[in-house]
Structures are given as C-alpha cells and as structure tokens.
mmCIF file of C-alpha atoms in Angstrom:
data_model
loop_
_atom_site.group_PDB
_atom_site.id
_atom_site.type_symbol
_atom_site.label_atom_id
_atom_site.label_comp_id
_atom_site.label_asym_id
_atom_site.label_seq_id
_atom_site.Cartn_x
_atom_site.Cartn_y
_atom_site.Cartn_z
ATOM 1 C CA UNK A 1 -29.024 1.394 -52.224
ATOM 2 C CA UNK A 2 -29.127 -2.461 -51.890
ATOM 3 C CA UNK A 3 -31.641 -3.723 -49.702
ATOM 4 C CA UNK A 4 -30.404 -4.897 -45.671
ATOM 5 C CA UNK A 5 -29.652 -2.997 -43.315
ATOM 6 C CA UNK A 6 -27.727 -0.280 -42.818
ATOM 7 C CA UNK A 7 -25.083 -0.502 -40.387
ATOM 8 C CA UNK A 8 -23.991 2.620 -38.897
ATOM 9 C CA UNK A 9 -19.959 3.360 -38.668
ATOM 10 C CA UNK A 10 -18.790 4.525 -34.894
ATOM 11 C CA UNK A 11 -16.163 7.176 -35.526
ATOM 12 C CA UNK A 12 -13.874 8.382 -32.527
ATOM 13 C CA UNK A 13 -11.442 10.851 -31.974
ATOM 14 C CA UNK A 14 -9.057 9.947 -29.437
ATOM 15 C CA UNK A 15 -5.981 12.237 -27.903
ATOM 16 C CA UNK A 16 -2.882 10.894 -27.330
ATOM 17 C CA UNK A 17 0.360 12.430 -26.273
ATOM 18 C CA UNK A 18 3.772 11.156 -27.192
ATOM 19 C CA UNK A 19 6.082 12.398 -24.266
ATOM 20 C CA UNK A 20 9.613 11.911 -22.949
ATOM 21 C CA UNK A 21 13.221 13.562 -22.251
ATOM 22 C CA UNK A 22 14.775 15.990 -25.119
ATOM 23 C CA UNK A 23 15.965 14.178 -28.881
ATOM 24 C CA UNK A 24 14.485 10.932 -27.945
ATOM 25 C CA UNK A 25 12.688 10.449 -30.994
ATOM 26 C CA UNK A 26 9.171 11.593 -30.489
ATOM 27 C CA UNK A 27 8.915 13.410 -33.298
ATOM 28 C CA UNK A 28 10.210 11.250 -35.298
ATOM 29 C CA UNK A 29 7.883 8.428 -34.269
ATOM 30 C CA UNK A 30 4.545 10.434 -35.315
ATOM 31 C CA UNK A 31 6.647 11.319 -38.634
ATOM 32 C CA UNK A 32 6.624 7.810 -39.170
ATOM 33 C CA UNK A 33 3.222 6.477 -37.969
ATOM 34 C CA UNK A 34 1.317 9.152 -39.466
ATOM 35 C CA UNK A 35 3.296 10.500 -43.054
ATOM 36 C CA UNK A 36 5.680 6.858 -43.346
ATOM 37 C CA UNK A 37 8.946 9.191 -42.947
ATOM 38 C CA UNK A 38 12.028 9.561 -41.218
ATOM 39 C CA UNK A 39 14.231 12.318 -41.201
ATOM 40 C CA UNK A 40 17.973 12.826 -39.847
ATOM 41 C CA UNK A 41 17.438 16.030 -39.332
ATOM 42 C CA UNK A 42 16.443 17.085 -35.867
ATOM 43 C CA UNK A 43 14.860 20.094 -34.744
ATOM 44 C CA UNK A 44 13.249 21.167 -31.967
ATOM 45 C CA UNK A 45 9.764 21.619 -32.131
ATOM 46 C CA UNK A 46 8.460 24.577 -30.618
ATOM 47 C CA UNK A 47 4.696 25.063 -28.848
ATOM 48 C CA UNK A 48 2.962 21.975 -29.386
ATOM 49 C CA UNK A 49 2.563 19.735 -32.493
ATOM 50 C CA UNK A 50 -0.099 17.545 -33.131
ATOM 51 C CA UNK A 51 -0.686 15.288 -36.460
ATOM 52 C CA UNK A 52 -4.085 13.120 -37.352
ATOM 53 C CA UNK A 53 -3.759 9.520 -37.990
ATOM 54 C CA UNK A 54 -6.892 8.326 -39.655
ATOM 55 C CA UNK A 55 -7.442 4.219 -38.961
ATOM 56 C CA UNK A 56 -9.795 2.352 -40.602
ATOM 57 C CA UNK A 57 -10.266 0.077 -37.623
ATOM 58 C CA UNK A 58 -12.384 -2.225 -38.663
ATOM 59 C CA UNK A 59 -15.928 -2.234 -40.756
ATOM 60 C CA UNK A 60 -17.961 -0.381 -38.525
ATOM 61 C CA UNK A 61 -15.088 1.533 -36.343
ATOM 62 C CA UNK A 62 -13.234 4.871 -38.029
ATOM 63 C CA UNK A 63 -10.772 5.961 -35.667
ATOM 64 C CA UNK A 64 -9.038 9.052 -35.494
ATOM 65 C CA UNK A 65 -5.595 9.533 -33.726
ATOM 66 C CA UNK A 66 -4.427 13.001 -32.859
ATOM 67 C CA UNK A 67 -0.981 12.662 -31.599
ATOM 68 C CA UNK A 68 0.123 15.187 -29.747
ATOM 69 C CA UNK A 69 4.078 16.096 -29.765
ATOM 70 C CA UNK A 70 4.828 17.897 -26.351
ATOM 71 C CA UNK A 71 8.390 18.307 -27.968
ATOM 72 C CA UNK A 72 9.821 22.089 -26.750
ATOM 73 C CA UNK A 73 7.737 22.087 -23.905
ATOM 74 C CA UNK A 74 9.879 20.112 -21.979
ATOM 75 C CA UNK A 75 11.023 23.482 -20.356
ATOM 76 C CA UNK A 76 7.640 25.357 -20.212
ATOM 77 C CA UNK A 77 6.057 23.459 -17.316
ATOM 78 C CA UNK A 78 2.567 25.857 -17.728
ATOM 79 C CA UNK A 79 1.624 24.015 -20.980
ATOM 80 C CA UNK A 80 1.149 21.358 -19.578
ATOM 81 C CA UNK A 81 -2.506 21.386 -18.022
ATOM 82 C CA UNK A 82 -3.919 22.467 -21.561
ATOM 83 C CA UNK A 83 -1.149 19.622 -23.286
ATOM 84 C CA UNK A 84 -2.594 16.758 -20.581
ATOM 85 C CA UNK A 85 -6.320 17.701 -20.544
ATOM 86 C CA UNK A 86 -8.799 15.642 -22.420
ATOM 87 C CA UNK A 87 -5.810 13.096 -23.460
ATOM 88 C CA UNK A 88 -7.298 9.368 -23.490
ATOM 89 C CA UNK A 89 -3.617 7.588 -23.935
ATOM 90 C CA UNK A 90 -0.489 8.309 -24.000
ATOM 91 C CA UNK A 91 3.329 6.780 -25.197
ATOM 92 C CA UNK A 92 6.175 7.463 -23.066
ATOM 93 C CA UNK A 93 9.842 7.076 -25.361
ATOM 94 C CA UNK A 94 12.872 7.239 -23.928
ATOM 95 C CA UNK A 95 16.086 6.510 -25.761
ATOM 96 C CA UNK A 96 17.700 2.492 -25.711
ATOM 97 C CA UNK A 97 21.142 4.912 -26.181
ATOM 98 C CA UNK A 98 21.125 7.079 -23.026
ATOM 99 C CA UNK A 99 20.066 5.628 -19.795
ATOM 100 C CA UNK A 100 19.281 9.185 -18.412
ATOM 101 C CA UNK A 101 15.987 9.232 -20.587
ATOM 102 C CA UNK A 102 15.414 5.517 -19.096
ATOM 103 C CA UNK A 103 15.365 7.026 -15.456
ATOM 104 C CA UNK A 104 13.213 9.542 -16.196
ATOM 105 C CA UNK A 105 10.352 7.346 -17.408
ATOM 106 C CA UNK A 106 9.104 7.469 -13.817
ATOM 107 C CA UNK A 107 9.097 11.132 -13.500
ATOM 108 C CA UNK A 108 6.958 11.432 -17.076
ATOM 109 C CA UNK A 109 4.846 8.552 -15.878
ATOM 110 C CA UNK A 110 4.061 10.369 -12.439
ATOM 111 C CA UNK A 111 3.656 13.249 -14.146
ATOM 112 C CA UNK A 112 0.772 12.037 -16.847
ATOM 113 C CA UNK A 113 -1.174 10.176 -14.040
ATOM 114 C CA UNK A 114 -1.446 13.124 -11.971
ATOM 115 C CA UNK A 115 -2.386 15.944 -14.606
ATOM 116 C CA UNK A 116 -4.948 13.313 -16.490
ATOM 117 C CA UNK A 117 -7.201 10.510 -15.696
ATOM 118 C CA UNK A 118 -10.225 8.424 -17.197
ATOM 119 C CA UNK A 119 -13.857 9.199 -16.619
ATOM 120 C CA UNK A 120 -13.667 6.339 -14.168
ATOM 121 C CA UNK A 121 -10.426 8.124 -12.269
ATOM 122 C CA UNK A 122 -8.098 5.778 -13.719
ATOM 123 C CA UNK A 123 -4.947 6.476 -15.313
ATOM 124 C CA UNK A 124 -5.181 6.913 -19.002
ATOM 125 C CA UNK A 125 -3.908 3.263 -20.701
ATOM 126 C CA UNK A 126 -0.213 4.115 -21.576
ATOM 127 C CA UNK A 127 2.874 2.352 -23.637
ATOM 128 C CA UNK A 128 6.022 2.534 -23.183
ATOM 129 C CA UNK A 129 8.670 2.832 -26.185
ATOM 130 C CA UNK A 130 12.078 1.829 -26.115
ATOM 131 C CA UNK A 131 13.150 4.196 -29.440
ATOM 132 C CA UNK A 132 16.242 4.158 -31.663
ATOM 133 C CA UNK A 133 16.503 0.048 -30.994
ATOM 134 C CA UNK A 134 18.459 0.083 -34.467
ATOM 135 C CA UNK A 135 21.479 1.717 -32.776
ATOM 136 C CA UNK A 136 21.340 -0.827 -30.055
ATOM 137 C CA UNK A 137 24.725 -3.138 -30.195
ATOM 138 C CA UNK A 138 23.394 -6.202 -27.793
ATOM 139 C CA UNK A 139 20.497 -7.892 -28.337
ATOM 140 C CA UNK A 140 17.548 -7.925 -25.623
ATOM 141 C CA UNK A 141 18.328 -9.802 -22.725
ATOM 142 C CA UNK A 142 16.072 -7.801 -20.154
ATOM 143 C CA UNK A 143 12.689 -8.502 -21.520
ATOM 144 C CA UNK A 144 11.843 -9.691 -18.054
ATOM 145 C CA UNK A 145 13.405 -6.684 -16.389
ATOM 146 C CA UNK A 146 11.086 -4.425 -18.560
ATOM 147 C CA UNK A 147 8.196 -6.706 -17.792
ATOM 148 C CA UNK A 148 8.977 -5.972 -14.371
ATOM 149 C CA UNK A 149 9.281 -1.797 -15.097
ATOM 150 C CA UNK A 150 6.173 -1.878 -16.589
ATOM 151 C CA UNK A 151 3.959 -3.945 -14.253
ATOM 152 C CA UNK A 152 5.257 -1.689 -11.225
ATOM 153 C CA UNK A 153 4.882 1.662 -12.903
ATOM 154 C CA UNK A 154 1.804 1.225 -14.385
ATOM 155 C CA UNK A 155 2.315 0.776 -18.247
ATOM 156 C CA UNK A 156 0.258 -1.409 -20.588
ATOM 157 C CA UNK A 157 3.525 -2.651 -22.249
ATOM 158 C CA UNK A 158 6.760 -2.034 -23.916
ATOM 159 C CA UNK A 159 7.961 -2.063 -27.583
ATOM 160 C CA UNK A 160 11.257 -1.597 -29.115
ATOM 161 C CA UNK A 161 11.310 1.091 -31.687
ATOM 162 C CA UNK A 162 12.581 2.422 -34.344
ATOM 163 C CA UNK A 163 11.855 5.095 -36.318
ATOM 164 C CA UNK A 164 14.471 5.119 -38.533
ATOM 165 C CA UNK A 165 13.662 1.433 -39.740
ATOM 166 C CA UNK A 166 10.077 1.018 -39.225
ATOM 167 C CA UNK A 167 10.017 -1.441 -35.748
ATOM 168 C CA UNK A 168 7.107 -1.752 -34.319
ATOM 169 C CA UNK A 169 6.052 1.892 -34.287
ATOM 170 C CA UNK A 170 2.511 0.276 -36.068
ATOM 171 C CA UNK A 171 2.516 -2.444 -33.818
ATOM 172 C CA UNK A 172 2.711 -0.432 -30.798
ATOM 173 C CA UNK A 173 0.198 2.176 -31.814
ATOM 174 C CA UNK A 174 -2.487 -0.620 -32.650
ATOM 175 C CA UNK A 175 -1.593 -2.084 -29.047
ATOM 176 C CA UNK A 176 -2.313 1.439 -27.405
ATOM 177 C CA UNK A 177 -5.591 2.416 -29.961
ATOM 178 C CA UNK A 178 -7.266 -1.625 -28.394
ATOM 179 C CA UNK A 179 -6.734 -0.852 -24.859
ATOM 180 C CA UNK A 180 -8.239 2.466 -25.617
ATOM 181 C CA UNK A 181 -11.297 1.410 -27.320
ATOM 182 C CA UNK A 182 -11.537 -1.444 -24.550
ATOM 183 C CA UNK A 183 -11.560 1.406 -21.832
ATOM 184 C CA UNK A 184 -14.481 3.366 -24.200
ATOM 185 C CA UNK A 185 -16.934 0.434 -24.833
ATOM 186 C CA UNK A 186 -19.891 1.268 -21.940
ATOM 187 C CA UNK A 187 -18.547 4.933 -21.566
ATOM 188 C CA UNK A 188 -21.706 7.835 -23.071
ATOM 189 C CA UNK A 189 -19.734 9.255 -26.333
ATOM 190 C CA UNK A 190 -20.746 12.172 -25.296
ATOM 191 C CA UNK A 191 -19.499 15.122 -22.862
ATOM 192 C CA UNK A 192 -21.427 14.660 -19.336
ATOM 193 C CA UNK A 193 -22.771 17.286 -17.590
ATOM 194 C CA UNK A 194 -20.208 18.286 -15.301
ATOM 195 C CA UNK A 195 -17.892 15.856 -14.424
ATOM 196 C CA UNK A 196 -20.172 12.948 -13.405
ATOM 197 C CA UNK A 197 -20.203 10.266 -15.347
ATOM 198 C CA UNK A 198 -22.347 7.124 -14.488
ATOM 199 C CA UNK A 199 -20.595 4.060 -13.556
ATOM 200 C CA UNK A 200 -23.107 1.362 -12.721
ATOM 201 C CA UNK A 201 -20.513 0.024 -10.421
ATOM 202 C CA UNK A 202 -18.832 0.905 -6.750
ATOM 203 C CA UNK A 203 -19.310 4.736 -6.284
ATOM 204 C CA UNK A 204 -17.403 4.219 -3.217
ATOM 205 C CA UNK A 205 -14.052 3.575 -4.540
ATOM 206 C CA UNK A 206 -14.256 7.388 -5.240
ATOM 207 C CA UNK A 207 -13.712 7.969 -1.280
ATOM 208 C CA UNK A 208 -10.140 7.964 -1.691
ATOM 209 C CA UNK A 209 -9.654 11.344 -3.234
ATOM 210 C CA UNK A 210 -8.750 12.486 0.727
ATOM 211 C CA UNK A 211 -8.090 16.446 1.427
ATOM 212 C CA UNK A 212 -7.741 19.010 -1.394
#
C-alpha cells in the first residue's frame, strides 16, 4: 500500500418505498433506475418486491438503495406495517394520464407519515413523481400549482417521469438519496437501544404525541 492515510468508505443501506394507485408505473420506475429497462408488459406484482441499487456516491460514501415495490398490496392493507417499518424515504407516483391517481396522492401521503417516521419523529423525506410524462399532450403549465401541492402536503419535490424514455427517474432518485443522507449526518449508524435516540436539541417538542 502507498503511504497516507487511509480513508475509510461510509457505506449505508437505506429503505425506500415506491408507492401509489394500481398501473401507475412503479414498477416500471425501479426497472429502470436499477436494471436500465422498460417493459410494455404489465403485470401485477404480487407480495412485495424489492431491488438493490448500488451508488457509488461519492469517494468515501457507498450507498445502497433497496427499493421497495408495494405493487399488489394495494388491496392487502395488513402488509403494510412490515412494508412501512424501518423505511428512511419514500416516492409517491401517480399517473400525469388519470387524475384519479393525482387525488389520491394525499391519501398515500397520509398514509406513509402515519405508519413511519424519522428517529427525530419526522416524516421520512419523500418525492413526488409525476410518471408516464411521455404520454402527456400539453406541456407543463402548472409548475406553480405543483409547487403549491407539494409545499402543503409535505413533499420534498416533484419530477416528471418517465419510464419509458428515461426522464428524470436518475435525477429524482439522486434528489431523494441527498435529502436522505442530509437527514443521517449526526444520527448513531447504529440501532439504539430501544427507541431513544439522542437529539442534543429540544426534547420537548416530543410533548405533542397527546393520548394513545
């Protein structure tokens, strides 16, 4: 070895769940992050799917991505605790071609922030993707209207996606993979004992948890 000094590479492991409405495209998002592919044919993916995106973040930071496809368990609502737990971000896709999977956003939104949190008891960082933008005739005139979506519901941001042609499904992952990083810097690595982790800052905000 070459003299200097060895500087030791951080590697994480981070869960994140891709979830949303029926045929959206969630599938085919992780198809294309993680293998580069797109297929027309759909099928419904029974019990839960995961696949491992290995990122090469930067010298010292090796970051692994296990997305998790909740896909078929749309109508098996006790999954979900096992699905949720341990998750550390999340996308939420709905389709730019059916406004039904727009108006449920909310319900998936409301749905991850009250089955997972941070350490800290915040919501987990989360992105919302506006999928299949290739089929979309008009061109984007509501950016401020999503702006808007976002800020009140609680997401990081929006991208338009597309699976099919390769839009900003990189783009939005490396957006999500930052904010989580961000929230890990000054968290212990490792599992706490219990459930208490250390915050060196306002243990009082925690007096809003109210009546079980």
């Amino acid at each position: 070895m070459a003299g200097g000094s060895v500087s030791e590479c951080k590697e994480y492991l981070f869960k994140v769940l891709v979830i949303g409405e029926l045929g959206v495209g969630k599938t085919s998002i992780i198809k294309r992050y993680v293998h580069q592919l797109f297929s027309q044919h759909y099928r419904a993916t029974i019990g839960v799917d995961f696949a491992l995106k290995v990122i090469n973040w930067d010298s010292k930071t090796l970051v692994r991505l296990q997305l998790w496809d909740i896909a078929g368990q749309e109508r098996f609502g006790n999954m979900t605790r096992v699905y949720y737990k341990e998750a550390v971000g999340a996308f939420v896709v709905f389709d730019v071609t059916r406004g039904s999977t727009f108006e449920a956003v909310s319900k998936w939104k409301h749905d991850l922030d009250s089955k997972v949190k941070l350490a800290n008891g915040n919501p987990i960082p989360s992105v919302l993707l506006a999928n299949k933008c290739d089929q979309k005739k008009d061109s984007t005139n509501n950016t401020s209207l999503m702006d808007n979506f976002c800020r009140e519901t609680g997401f990081l941001g929006w991208f338009e996606t597309s699976a099919k042609d390769n839009i900003n499904v990189d783009e939005a992952a490396r957006f999500l993979v930052e904010n989580i990083l961000a929230n890990d810097k000054g968290l212990p690595y490792e599992e706490s004992n219990g459930d208490r982790i250390k915050l060196d800052h306002e243990p009082q905000a925690e007096s809003k948890s109210g009546c079980c």
